[in-house]
Coordinates of C-alpha atoms and ligand atoms in Angstrom, one line a residue:
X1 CA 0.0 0.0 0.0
X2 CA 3.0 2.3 1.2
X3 CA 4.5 1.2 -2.4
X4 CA 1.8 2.2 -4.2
X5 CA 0.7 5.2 -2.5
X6 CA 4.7 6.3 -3.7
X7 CA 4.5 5.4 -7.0
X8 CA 1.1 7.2 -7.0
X9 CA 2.6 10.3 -5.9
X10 CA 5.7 9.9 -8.6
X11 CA 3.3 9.4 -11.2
X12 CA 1.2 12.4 -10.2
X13 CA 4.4 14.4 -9.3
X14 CA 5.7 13.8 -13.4
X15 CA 2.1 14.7 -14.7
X16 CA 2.4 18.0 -13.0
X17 CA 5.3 18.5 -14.5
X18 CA 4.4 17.7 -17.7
X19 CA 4.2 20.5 -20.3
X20 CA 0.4 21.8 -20.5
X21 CA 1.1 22.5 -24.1
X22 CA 0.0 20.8 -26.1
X23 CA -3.0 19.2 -25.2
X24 CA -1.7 15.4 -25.9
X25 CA -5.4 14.3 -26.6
X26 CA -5.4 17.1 -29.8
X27 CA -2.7 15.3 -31.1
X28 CA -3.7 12.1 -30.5
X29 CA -7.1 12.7 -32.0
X30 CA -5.6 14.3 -35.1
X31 CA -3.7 10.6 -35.8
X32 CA -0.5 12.6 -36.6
X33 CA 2.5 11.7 -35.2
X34 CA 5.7 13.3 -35.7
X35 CA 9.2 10.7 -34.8
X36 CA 12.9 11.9 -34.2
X37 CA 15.9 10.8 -33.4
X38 CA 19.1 12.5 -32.8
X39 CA 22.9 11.9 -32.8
X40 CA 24.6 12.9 -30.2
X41 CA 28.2 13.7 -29.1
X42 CA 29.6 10.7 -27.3
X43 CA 26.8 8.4 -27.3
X44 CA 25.7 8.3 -31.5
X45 CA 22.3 8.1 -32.1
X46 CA 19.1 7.6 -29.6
X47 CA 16.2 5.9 -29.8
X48 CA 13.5 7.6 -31.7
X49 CA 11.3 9.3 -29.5
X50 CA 7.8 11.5 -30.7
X51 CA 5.1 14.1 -30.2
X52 CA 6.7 16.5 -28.5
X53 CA 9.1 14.1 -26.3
X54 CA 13.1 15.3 -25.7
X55 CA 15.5 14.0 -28.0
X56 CA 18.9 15.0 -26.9
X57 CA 19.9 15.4 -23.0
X58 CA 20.2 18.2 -21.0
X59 CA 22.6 19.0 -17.9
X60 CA 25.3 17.1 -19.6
X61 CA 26.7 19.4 -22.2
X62 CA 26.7 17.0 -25.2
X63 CA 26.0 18.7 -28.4
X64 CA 23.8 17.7 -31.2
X65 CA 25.3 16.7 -34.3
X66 CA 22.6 15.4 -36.6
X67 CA 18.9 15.0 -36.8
X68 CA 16.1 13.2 -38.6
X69 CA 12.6 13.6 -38.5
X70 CA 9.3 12.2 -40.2
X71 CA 5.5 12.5 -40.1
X72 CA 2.9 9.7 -40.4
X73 CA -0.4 9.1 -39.7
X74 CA -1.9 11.9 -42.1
X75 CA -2.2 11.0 -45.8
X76 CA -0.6 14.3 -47.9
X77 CA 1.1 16.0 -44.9
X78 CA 5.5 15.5 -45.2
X79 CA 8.1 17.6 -43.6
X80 CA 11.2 19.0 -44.4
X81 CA 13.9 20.0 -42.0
X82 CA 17.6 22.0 -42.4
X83 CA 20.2 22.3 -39.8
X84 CA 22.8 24.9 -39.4
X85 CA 26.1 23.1 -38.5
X86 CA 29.4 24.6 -36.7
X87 CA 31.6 26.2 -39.6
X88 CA 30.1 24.9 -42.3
X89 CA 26.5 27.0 -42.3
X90 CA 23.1 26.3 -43.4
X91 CA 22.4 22.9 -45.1
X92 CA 19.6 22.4 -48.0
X93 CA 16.3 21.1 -46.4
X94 CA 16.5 17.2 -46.1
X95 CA 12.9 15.1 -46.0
X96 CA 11.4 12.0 -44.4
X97 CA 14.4 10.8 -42.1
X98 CA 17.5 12.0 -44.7
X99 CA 19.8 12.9 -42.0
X100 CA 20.3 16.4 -41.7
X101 CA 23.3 17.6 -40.2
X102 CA 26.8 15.4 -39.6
X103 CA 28.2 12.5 -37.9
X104 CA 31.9 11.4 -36.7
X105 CA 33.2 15.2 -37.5
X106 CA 32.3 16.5 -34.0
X107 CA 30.3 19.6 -35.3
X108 CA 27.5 20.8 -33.3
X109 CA 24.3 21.7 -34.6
X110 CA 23.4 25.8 -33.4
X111 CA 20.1 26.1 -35.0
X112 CA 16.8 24.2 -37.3
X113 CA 14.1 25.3 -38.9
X114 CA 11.2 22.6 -40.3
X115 CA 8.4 23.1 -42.3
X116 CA 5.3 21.2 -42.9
X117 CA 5.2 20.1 -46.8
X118 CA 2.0 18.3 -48.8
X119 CA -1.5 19.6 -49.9
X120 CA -2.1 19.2 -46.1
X121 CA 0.3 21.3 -44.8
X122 CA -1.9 24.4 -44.5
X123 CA -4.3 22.4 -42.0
X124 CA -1.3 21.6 -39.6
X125 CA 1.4 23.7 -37.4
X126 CA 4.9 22.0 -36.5
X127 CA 6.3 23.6 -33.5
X128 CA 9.5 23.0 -32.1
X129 CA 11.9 24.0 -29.4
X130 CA 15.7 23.8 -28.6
X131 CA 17.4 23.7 -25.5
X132 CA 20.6 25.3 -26.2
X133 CA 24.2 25.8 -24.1
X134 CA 24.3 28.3 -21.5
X135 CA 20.5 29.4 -22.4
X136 CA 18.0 26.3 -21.6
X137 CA 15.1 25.8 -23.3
X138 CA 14.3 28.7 -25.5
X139 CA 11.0 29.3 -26.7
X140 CA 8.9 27.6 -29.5
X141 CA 9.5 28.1 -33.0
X142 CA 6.9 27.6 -35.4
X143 CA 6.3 26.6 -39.1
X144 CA 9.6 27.3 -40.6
X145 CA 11.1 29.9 -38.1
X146 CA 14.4 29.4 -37.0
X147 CA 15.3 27.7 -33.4
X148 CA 18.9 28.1 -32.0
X149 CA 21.5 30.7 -32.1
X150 CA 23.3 32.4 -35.4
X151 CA 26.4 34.0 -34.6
X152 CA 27.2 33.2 -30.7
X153 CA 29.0 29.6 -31.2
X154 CA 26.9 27.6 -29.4
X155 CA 25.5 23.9 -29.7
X156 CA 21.8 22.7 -29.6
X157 CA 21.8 19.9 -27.0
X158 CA 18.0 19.0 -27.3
X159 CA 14.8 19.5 -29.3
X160 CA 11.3 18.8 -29.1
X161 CA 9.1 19.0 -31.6
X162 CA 5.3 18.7 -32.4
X163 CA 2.9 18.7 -34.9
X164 CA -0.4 20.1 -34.3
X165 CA -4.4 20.8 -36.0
X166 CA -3.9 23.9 -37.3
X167 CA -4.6 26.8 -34.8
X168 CA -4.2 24.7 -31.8
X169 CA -3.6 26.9 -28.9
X170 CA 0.3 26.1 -27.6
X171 CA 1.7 27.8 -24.9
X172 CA 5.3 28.9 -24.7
X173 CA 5.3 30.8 -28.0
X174 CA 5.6 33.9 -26.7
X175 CA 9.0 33.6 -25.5
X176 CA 11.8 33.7 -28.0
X177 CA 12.7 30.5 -30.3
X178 CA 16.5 32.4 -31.6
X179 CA 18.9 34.4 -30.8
X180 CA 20.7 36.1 -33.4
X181 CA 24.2 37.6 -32.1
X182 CA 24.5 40.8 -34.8
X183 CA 27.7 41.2 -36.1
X184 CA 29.5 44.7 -37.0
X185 CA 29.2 43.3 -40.6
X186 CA 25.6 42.8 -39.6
X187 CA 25.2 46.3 -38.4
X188 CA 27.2 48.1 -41.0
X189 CA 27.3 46.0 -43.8
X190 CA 29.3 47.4 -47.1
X191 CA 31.6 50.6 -46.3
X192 CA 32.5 53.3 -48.7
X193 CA 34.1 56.5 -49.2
X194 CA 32.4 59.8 -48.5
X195 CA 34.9 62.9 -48.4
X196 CA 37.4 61.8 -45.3
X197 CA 35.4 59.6 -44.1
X198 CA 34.5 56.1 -44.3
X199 CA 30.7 55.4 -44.0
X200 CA 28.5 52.5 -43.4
X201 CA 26.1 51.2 -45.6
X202 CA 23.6 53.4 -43.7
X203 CA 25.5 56.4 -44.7
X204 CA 26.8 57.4 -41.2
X205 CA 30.4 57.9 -40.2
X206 CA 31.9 54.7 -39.8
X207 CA 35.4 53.4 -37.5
X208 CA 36.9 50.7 -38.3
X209 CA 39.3 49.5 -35.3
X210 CA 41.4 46.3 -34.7
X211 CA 44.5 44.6 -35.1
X212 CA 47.0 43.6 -38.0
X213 CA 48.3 40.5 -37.4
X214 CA 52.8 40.2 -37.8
X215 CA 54.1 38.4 -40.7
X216 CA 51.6 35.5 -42.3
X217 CA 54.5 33.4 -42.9
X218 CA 55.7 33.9 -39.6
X219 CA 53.1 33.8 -36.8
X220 CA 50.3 32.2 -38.7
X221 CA 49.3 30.6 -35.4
X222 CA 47.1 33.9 -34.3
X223 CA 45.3 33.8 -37.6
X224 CA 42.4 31.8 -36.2
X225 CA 38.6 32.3 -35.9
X226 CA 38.6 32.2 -32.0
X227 CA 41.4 34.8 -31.7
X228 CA 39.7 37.4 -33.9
X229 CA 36.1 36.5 -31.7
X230 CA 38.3 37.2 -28.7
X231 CA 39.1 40.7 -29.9
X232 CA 36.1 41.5 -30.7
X233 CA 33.8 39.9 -28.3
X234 CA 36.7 41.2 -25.5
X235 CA 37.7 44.3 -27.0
X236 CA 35.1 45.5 -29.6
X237 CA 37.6 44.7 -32.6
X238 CA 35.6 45.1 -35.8
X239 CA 38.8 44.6 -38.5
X240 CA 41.7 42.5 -38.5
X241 CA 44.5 43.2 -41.3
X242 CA 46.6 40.0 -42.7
X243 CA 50.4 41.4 -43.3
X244 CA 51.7 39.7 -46.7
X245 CA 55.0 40.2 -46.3
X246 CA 56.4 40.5 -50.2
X247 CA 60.0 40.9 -50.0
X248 CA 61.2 39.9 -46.7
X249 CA 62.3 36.0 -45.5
X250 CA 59.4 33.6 -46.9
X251 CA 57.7 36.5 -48.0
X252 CA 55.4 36.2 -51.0
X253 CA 57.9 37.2 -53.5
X254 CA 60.7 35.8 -52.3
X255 CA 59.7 32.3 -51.4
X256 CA 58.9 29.4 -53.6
X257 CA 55.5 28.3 -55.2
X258 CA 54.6 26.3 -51.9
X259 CA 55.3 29.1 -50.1
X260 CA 53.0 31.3 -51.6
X261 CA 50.4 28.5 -51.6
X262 CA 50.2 28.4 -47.6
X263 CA 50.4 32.2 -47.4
X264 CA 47.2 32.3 -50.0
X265 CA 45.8 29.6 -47.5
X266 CA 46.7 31.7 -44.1
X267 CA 45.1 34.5 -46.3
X268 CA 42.2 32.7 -46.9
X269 CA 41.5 31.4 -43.1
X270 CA 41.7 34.6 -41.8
X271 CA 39.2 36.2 -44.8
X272 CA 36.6 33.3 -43.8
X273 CA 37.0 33.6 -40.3
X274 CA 36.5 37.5 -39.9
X275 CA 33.5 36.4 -42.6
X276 CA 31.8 34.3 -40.5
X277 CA 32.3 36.7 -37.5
X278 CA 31.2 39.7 -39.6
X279 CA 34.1 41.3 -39.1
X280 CA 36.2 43.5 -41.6
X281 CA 39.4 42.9 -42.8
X282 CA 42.5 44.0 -44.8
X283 CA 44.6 41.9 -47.2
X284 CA 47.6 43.7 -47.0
X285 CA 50.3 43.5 -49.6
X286 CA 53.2 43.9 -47.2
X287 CA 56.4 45.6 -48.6
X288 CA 59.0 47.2 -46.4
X289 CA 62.4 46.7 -47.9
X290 CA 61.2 46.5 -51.4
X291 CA 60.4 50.0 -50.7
X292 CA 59.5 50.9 -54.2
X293 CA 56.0 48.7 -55.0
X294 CA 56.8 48.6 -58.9
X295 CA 59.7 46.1 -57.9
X296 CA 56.7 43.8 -57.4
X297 CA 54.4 45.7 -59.5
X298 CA 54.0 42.1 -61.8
X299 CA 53.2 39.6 -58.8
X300 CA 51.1 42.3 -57.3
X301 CA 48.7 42.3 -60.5
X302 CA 48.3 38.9 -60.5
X303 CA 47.6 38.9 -56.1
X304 CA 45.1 41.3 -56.4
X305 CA 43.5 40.1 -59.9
X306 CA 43.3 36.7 -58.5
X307 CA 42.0 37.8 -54.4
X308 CA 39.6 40.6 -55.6
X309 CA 37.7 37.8 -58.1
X310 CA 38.7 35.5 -55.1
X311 CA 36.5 36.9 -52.6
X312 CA 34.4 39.0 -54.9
X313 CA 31.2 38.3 -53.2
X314 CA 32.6 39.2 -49.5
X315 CA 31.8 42.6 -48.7
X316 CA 34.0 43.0 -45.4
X317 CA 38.0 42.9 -47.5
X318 CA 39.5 45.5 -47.7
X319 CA 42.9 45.7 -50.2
X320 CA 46.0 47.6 -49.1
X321 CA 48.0 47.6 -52.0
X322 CA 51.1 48.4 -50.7
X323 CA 52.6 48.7 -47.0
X324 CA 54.6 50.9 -46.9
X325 CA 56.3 52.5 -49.9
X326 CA 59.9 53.8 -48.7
X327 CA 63.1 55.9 -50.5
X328 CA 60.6 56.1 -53.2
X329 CA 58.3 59.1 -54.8
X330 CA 54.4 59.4 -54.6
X331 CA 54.4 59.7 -58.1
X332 CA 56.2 56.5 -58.5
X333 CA 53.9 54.9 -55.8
X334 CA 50.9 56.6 -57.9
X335 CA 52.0 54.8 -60.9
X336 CA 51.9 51.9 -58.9
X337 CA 48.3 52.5 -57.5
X338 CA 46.8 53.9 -61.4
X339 CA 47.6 49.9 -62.8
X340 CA 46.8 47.9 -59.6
X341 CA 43.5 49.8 -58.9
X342 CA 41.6 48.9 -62.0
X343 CA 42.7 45.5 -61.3
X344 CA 40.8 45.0 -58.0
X345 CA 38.0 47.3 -59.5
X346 CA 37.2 44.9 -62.9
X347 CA 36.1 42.1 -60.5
X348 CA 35.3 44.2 -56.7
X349 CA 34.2 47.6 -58.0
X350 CA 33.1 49.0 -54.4
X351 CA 35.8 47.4 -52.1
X352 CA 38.2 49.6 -50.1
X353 CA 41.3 50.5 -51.1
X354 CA 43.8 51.3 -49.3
X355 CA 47.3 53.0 -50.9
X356 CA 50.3 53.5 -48.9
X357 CA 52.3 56.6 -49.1
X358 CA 56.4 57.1 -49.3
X359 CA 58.4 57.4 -46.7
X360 CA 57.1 54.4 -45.0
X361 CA 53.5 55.5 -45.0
X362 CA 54.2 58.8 -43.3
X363 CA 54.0 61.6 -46.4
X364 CA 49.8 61.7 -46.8
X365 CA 49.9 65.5 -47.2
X366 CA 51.9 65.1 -50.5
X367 CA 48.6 63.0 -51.9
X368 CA 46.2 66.0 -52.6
X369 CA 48.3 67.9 -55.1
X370 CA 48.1 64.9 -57.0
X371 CA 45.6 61.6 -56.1
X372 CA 45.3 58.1 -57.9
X373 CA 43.3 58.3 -61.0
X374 CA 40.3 56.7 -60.0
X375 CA 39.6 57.8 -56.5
X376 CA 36.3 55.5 -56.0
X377 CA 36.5 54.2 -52.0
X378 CA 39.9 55.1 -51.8
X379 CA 42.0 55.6 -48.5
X380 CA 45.7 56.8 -48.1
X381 CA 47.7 54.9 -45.5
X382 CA 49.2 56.9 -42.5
X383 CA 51.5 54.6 -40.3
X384 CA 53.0 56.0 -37.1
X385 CA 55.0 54.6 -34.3
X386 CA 54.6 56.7 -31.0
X387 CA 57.9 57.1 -29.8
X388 CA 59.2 57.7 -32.9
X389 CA 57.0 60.2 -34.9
X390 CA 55.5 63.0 -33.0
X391 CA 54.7 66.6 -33.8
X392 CA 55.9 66.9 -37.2
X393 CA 53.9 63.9 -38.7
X394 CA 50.9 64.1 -37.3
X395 CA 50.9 67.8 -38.7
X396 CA 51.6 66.0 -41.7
X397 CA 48.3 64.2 -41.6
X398 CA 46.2 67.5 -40.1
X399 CA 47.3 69.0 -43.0
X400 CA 45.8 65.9 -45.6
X401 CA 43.0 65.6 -44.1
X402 CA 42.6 69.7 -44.5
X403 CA 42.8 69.1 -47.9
X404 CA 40.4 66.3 -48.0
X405 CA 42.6 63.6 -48.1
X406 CA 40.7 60.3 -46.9
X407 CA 43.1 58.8 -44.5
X408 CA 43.4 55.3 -42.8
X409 CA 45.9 54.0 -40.2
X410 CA 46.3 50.9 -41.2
X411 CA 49.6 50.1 -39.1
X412 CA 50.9 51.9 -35.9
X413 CA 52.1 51.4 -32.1
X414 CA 53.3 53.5 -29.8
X415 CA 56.6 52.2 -29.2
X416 CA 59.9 53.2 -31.9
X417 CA 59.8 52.2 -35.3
X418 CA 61.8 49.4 -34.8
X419 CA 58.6 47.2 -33.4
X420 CA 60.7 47.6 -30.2
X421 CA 62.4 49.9 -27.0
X422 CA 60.2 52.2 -25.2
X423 CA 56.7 52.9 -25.4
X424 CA 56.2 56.5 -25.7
X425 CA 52.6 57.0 -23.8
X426 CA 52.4 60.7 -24.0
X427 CA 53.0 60.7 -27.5
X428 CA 50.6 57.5 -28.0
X429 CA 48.2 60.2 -26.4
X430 CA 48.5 62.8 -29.0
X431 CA 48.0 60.0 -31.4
X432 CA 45.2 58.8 -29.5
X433 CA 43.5 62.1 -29.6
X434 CA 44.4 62.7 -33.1
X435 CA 42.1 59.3 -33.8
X436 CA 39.2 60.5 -32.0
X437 CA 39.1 64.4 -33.6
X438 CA 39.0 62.8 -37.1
X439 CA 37.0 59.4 -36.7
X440 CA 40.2 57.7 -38.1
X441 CA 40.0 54.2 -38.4
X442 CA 43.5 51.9 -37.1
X443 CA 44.8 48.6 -36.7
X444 CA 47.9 48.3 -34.1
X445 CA 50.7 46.4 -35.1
X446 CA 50.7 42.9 -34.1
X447 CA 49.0 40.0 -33.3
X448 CA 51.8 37.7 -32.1
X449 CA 54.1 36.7 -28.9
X450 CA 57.3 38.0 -30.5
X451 CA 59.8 39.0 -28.1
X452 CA 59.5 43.0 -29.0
X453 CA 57.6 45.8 -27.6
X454 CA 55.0 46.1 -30.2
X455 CA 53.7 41.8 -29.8
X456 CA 50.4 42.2 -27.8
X457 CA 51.1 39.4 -26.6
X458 CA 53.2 38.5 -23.9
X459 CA 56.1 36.2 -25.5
X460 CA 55.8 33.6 -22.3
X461 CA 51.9 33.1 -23.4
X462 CA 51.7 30.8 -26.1
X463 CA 47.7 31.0 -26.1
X464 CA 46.6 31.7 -29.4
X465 CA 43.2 32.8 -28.3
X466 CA 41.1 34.0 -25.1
X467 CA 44.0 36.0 -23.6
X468 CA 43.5 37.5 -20.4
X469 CA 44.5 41.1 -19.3
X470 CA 47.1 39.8 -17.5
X471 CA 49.0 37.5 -20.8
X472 CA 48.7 41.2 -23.0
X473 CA 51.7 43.1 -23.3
X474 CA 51.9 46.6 -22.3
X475 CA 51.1 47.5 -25.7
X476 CA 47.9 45.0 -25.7
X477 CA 46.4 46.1 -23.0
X478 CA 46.9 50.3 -24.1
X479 CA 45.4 48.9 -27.7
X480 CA 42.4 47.3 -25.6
X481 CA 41.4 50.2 -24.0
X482 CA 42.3 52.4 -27.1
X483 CA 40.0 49.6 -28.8
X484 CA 37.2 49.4 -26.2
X485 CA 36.8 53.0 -26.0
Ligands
LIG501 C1 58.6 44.5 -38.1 C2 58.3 43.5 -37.1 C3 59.6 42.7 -36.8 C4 60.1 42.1 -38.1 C5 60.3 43.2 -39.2 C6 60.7 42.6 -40.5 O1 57.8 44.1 -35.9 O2 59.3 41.7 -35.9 O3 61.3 41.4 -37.9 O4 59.1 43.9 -39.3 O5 61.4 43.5 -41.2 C7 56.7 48.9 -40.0 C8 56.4 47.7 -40.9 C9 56.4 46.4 -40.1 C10 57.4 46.4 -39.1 C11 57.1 47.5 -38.0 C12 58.2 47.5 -36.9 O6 55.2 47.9 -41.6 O7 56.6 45.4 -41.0 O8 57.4 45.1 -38.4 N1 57.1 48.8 -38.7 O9 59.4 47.8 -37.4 N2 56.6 50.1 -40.3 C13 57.1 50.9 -39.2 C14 57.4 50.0 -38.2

């Protein structure tokens, strides 16, 4: 009796807690039933389970990796189902168990939508719900709407789903079924030109802010997708710039065909990964002791004909055409700029483009007398090092931009131009302020552990993401808060 009595109570105890939505004796009367079954990290596929019953677990962090799903029980009435998988995006819809998503890769699944399909779709409603990591259950998603996250990185660990009369009442809908982290590429979108500014796609003064990353054929370690989300989740980062070295050891030039096959590669991951984080970013033709940029003018027409049809379609590159042109005269850089620009501009007509000026990207005010020939979303490159140039340059650029000269710092730090010695703070202030008068967009030089003054990175971390205060260099943590604003 004292057994009973207990099991009584458990049994009334789990119908309590048993969702009131939706009524189980609507579904049951409608004869459809809708079956899953998921795959799971560590344990493969479960059992199917249906109407509304969890597939998945919760509590134990296991992410869902694939799914199937099918309808029965209603003569005209299918469904089709798409997943959208961990670096790899939105797959096409998949029907009647196909398996939609992966298996034995260890991607997780962040987000679903399903859809009724059939000449009796329109008298039914297919709800479903997700339980995702670090947010629970979320709310239900209905007919097609999209359940999960886009854009935060995290995986799906369960799912319920039901199919309902049309118009059945189902509680729960009110809350949200998504969440849809927005980007800066989200926000912002395409960037042009207007007088010395750069604008957003909305028209309103735009910043661009971030890092450049050291030599790709050096340090290609840092150019990965969860460093550039840790600068800008933690620091509000919205552009990273990837140095092609051209001249220098294993530079582009100067190294063999294999050579300029991984740097095309580094190139491309860090493209894709700023892509898929809707950030911006620069592909920076990198020369420094090549210091005129007709020395390379011939592999620079075929880089920048081949990346501009390359990433065509992806709004957030940005092409500096040439570091940092030194020993050298603007009208020889300009020559230099008038045959690579309509390069880029036959296959990206809009992009950024960035064109660096002589003396190592210092001598902007000399670019007004006489610009490039085609000045469509074109930006002159201003590098300064803090403890090095003070005063005298940065009347240089006051002076360009009086004269309208669109300018972009697309390199600096505040320590000497060496990379190294002293960082100059009061100087880095000036700069700092110089920045904020003129909405000037920057990346700081560089994203690496080198033992030099201008790594942000402290050279005894070897973390190549999710760095702490405490593992930044002096120079990393004054470009944080420079960043952070
Ligand atoms: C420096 C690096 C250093 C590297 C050197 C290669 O910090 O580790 O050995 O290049 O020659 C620039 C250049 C940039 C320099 C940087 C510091 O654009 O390539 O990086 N700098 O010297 N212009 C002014 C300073």
């Amino acid at each position: 009796m004292k057994k009973i009595s207990a099991i009584l109570v458990g049994i009334m105890l789990v119908v309590a807690m048993l969702p009131l939505y939706p009524n189980k004796d609507i579904v049951k009367a409608s004869g459809v039933t809708v079956s899953y079954n998921t795959h799971i990290q560590d344990y493969g596929w479960l059992s199917t389970v249906s109407n509304g019953q969890l597939s998945g677990s919760t509590g134990q962090s296991k992410r869902l990796e694939a799914i199937q799903i099918k309808v029965s029980g209603v003569e005209g009435l299918g469904i089709k189902y798409k997943t959208h998988i961990q670096n790899i995006g939105w797959q096409d819809y998949k029907t009647d168990n196909q398996v939609s998503g992966t298996t034995g890769r260890s991607l997780r699944l962040e987000a679903i939508q399903i859809v009724l399909t059939g000449n009796q779709a329109d008298n039914y409603d297919v709800y479903y719900q997700v339980h995702v990591q670090n947010y629970g259950w979320l709310g239900f998603a209905k007919n097609g709407e999209m359940s999960g996250t886009s854009g935060l990185s995290l995986r799906l660990e369960a799912i319920k789903i039901y199919v309902v009369p049309k118009g059945t009442v189902i509680q729960g809908t009110n809350t949200t079924a998504s969440i849809v982290a927005t980007t800066p590429y989200e926000r912002h979108g395409r960037l042009s030109v207007k007088g010395t500014d750069l604008v957003d796609q909305s028209g309103n003064r735009f910043q661009l802010k971030g890092v450049s990353t050291h030599g790709l054929a050096w340090f290609p370690q840092y150019v990965n997708q969860d460093a550039f989300k840790t600068l800008r989740d933690g620091w509000g980062a919205n552009l990273i710039r990837l140095a092609n070295y051209t001249q220098e050891y294993n530079g582009y030039c100067t190294g063999d065909n294999n050579n300029r096959q991984r740097l095309e590669n580094v190139i491309d991951t860090g493209v894709k990964a700023t892509y898929n984080l809707g950030m911006y970013c620069i592909i920076d033709w990198h020369i420094l002791s090549d210091g005129n940029p007709n020395i390379h003018r011939g592999e620079a027409i075929d880089f920048f004909n081949r990346m501009s049809a390359k990433y065509k379609n992806y709004g957030n590159v940005i092409y500096e055409i040439c570091n940092e042109p030194n020993n050298v005269s603007w009208n020889e850089v300009k020559s230099y700029a008038d045959a690579v620009i309509p390069v880029i501009r036959a296959n990206s007509p809009n992009a950024i483009i960035i064109v660096g000026t002589p003396t190592w990207s210092q001598d902007v005010d000399q670019v007004a007398a006489n610009p490039v020939n085609n000045p469509h979303n074109v930006m002159y490159a201003m590098h300064f090092y803090a403890a090095t140039h003070g005063d005298y340059i940065r009347n240089k650029l006051i002076t360009a931009h009086n004269a309208n000269t669109p300018i972009f710092i697309s390199e600096f730090s505040i320590c000497d131009a060496s990379g190294n010695g002293n960082i100059d703070y009061g100087s880095a202030e000036a700069w700092k302020n110089l920045i904020k008068q003129y909405n000037l967009s920057y990346a700081g030089w560089s994203l690496c552990n080198k033992n030099e003054s201008s790594a942000i990175i402290k050279s005894s971390v070897s973390k190549t993401s999710n760095w702490t205060d405490s593992e930044l260099s002096s120079t990393g943590l004054w470009l944080k808060h420079l960043v952070k604003g």
